[in-house]
mmCIF file of C-alpha atoms in Angstrom:
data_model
loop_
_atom_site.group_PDB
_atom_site.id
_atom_site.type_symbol
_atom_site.label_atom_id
_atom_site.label_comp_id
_atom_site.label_asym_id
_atom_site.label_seq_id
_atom_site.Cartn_x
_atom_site.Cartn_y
_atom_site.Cartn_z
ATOM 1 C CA UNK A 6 -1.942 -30.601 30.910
ATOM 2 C CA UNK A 7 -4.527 -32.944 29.844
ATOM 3 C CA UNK A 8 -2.633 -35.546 28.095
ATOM 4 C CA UNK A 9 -0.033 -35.516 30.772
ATOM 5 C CA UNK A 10 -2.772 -36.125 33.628
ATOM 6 C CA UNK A 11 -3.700 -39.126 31.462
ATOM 7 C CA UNK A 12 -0.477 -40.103 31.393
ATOM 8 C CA UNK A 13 -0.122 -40.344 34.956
ATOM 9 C CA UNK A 14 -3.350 -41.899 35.476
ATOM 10 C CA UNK A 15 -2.848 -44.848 33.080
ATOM 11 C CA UNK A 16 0.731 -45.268 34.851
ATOM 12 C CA UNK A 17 -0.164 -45.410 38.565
ATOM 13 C CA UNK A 18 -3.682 -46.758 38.042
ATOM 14 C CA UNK A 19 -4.144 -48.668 34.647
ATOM 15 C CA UNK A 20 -6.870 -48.501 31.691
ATOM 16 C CA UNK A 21 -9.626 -48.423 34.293
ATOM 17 C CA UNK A 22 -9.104 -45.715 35.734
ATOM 18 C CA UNK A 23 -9.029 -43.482 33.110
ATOM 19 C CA UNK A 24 -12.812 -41.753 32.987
ATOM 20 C CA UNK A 25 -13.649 -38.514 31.924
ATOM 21 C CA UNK A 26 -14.676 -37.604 35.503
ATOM 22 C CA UNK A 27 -11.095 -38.606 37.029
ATOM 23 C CA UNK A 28 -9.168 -36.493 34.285
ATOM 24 C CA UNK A 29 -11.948 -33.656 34.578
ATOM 25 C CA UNK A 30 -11.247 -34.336 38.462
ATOM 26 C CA UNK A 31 -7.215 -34.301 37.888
ATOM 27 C CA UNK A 32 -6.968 -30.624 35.801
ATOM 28 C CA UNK A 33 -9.769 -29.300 37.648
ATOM 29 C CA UNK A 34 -12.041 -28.887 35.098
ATOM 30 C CA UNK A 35 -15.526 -30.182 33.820
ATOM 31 C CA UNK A 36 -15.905 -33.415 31.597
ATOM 32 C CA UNK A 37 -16.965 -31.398 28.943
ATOM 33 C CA UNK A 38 -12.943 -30.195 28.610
ATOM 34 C CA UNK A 39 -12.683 -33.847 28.348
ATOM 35 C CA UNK A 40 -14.652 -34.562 25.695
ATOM 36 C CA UNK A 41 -14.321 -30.900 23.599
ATOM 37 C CA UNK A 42 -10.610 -32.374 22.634
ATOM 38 C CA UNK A 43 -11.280 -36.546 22.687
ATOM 39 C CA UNK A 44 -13.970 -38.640 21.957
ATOM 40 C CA UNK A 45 -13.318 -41.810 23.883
ATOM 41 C CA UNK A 46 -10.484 -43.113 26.072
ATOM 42 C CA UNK A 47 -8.873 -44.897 23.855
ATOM 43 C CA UNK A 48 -7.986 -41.566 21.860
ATOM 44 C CA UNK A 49 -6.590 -40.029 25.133
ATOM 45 C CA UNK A 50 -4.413 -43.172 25.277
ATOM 46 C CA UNK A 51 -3.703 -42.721 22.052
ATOM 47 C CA UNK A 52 -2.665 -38.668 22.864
ATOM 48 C CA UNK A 53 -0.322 -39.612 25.485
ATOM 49 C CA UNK A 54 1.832 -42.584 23.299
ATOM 50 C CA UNK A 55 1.989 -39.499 20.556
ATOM 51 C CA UNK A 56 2.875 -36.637 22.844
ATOM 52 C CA UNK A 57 5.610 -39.465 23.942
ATOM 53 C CA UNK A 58 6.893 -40.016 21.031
ATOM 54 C CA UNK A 59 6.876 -36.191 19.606
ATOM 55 C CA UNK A 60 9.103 -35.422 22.986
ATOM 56 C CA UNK A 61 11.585 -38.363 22.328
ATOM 57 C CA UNK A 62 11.665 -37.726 18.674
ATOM 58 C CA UNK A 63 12.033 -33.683 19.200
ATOM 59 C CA UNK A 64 15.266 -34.918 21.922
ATOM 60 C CA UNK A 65 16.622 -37.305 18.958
ATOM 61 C CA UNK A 66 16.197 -34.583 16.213
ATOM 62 C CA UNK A 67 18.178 -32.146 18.714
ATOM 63 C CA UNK A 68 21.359 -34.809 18.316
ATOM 64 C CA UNK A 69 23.638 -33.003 15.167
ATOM 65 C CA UNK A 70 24.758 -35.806 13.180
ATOM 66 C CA UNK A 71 28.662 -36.438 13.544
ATOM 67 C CA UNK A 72 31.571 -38.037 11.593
ATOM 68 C CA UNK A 73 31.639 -40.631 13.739
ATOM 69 C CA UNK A 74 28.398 -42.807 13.143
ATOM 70 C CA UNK A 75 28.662 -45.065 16.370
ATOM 71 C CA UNK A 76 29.145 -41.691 18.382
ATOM 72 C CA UNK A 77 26.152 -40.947 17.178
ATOM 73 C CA UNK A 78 24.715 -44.382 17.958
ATOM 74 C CA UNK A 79 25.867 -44.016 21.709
ATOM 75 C CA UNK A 80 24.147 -40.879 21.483
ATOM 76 C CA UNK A 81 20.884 -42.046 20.327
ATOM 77 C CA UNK A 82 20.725 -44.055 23.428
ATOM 78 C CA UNK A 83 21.811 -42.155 26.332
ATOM 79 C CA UNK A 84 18.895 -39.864 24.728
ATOM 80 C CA UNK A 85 16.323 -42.417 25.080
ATOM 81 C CA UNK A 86 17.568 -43.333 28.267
ATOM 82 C CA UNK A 87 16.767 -40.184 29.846
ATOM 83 C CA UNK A 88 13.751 -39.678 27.853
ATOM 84 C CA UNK A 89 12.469 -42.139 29.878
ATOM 85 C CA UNK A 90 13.536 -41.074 33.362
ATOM 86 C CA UNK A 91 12.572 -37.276 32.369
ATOM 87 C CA UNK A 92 8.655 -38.774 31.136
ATOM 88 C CA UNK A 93 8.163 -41.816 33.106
ATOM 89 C CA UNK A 94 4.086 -41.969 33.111
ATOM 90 C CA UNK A 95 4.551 -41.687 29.379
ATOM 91 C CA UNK A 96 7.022 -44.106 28.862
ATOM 92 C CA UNK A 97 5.172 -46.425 30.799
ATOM 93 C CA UNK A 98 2.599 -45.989 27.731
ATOM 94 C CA UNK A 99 4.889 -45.812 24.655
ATOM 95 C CA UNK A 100 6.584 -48.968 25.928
ATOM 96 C CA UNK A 101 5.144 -51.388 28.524
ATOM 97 C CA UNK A 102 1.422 -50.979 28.310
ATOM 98 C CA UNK A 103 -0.769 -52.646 25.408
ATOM 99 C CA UNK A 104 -0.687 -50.075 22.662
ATOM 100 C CA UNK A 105 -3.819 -49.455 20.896
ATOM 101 C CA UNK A 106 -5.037 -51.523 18.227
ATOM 102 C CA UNK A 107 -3.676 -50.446 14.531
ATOM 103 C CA UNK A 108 -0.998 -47.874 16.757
ATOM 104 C CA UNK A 109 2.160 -48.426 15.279
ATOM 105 C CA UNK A 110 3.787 -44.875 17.104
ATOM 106 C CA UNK A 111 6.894 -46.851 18.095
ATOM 107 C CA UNK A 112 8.161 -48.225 14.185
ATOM 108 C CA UNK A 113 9.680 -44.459 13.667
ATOM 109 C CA UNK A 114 11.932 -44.865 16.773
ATOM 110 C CA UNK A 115 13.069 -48.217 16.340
ATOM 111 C CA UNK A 116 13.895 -47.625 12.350
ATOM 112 C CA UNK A 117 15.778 -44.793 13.550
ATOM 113 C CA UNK A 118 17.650 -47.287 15.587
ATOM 114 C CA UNK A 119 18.081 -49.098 12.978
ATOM 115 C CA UNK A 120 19.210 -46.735 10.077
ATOM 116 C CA UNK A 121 22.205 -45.381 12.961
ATOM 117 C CA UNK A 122 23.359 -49.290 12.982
ATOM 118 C CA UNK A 123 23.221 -49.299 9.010
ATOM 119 C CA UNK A 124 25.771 -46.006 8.956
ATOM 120 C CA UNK A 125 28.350 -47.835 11.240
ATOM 121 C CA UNK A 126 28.372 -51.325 8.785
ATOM 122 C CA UNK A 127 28.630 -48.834 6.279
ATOM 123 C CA UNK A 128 31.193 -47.072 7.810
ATOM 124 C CA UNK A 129 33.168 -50.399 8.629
ATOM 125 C CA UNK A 130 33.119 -49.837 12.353
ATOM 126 C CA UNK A 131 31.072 -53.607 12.672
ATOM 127 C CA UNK A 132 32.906 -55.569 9.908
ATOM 128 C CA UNK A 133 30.592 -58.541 11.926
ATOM 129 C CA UNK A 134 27.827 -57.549 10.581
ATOM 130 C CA UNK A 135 25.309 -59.076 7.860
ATOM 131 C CA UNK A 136 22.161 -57.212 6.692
ATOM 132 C CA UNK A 137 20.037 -59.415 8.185
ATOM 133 C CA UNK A 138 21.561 -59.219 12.154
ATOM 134 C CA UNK A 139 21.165 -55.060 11.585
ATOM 135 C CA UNK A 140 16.760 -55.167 12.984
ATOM 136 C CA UNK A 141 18.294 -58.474 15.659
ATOM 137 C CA UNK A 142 21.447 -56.046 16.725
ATOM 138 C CA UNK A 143 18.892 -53.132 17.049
ATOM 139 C CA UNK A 144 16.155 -55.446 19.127
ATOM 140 C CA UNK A 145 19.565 -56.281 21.491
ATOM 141 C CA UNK A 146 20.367 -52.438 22.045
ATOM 142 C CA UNK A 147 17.102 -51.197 22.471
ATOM 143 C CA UNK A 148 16.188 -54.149 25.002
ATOM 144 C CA UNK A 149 19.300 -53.307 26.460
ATOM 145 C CA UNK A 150 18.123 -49.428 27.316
ATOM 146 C CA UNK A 151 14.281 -50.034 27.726
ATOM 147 C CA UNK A 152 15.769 -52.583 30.826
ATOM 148 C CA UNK A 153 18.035 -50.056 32.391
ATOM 149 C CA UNK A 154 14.667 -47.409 32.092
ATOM 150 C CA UNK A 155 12.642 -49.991 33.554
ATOM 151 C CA UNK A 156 14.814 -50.626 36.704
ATOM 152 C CA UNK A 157 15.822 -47.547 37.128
ATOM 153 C CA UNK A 158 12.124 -45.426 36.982
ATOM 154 C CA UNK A 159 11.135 -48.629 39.355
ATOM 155 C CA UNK A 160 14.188 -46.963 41.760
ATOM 156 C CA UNK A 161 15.454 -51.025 41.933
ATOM 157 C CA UNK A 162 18.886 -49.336 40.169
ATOM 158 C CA UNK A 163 20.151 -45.283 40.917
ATOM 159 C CA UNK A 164 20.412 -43.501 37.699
ATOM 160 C CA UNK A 165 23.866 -42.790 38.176
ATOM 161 C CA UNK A 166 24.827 -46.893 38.997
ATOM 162 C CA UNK A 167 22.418 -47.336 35.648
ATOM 163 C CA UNK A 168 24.150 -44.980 33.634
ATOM 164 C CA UNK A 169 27.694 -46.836 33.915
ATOM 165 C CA UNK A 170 26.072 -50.200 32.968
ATOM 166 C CA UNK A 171 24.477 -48.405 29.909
ATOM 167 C CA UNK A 172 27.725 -47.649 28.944
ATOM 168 C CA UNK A 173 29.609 -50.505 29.653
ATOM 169 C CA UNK A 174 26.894 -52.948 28.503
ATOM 170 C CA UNK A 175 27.045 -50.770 25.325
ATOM 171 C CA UNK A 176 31.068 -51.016 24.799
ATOM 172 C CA UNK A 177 30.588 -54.647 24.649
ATOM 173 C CA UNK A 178 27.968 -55.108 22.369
ATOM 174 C CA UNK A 179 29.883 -52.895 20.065
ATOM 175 C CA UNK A 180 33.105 -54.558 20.485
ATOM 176 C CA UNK A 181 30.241 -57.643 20.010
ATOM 177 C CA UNK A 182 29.497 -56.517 16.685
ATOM 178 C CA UNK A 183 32.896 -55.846 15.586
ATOM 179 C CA UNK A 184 33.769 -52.299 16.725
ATOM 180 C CA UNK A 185 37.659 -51.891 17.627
ATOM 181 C CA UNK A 186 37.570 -51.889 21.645
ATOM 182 C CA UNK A 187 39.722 -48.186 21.445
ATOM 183 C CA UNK A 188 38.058 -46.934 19.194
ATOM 184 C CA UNK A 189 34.135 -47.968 20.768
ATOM 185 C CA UNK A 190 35.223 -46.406 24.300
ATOM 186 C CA UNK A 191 36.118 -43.296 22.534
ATOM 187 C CA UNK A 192 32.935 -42.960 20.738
ATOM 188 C CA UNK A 193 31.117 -43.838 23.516
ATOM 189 C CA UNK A 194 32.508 -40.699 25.240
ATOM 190 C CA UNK A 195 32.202 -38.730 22.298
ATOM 191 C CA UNK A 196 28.513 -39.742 21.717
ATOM 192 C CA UNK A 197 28.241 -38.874 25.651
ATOM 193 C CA UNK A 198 29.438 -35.068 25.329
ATOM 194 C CA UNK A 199 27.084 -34.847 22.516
ATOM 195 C CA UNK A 200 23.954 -35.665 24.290
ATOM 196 C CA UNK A 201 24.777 -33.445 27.015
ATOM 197 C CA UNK A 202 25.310 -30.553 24.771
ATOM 198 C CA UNK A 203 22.055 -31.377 23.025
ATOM 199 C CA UNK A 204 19.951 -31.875 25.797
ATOM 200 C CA UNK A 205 21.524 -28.619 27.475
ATOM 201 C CA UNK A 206 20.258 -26.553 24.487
ATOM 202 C CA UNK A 207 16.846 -28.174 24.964
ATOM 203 C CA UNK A 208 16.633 -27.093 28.111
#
């Protein structure tokens, strides 16, 4: 309750609003609640980018690996996609604020990213590929999804209109790196059913 008050502090007000009295305020507490858990802001800040991350990596770790790695890829994103629409105030913290100094939460997710690309070259669904385009091909599809997140928790894009460009944008960066075009739009559904069936257990 705490961490999630500071979430939505730091994302509708910034930094500077976040006090002990305004989160004591916001759970209807005193500030000595406050400062029985945290010290200082900056580890409240620091609370909220980890609670973040534990909900998008417990939503990843929910995905059962398949035999078909860029299913699984496809998955992988729609996940983060709605990671982000279903925690917005702590999205806005894992990935647009300044994260605290020596905070390196976000390296997990993106060498997760990274290790589903390295199972498709290995696979020989992106015969384009060269170990050293793998962390430049992950930068591409993670700017792609933290965009479409962006846009559509601003409400400049409907979630539905931003879920067909995720997937189309996705086809053709796969087809980009190699992928046969059949093959990629079948994944892509495959890795589709899977995160619904995932994030249907979750819930």
């Amino acid at each position: 309750m705490l961490v999630e008050a500071a979430a939505r502090v730091l994302a509708e007000e910034g930094a500077a609003a976040l006090t002990s009295r305004r989160l004591a305020a916001e759970i209807g507490s005193s500030t000595m609640v406050v400062f029985s858990r945290f010290q200082s802001m900056a580890e409240i800040h620091w609370a909220v980018r980890e609670e973040g991350f534990a909900r998008l990596n417990a939503r990843l770790d929910a995905l059962a690996a398949s035999d078909d790695p860029v299913a699984d890829l496809v998955a992988a994103g729609a996940v983060f996609f709605n990671s982000g629409l279903a925690n917005p105030h702590m999205y806005k913290a894992m990935f647009i604020d300044r994260p605290p100094e020596d905070d390196n939460l976000g390296a997990e997710t993106f060498e997760r990213l990274v290790a589903l690309i390295q199972r498709c070259v290995a696979a020989g669904r992106f015969p384009a590929a060269r170990e050293s385009l793998v962390p430049v091909w992950a930068a591409q599809l993670w700017s792609m999804r933290h965009g479409l997140v962006t846009m559509t928790v601003a409400e400049l894009l409907p979630s539905e209109q931003a879920r067909f460009v995720l997937d189309d944008m996705t086809y053709r960066l796969l087809v980009g790196y190699g992928d046969d075009p059949g093959r990629a739009k079948q994944s892509i559904e495959q890795g589709t059913r899977a995160t619904a069936d995932a994030e249907e257990i979750m819930s």
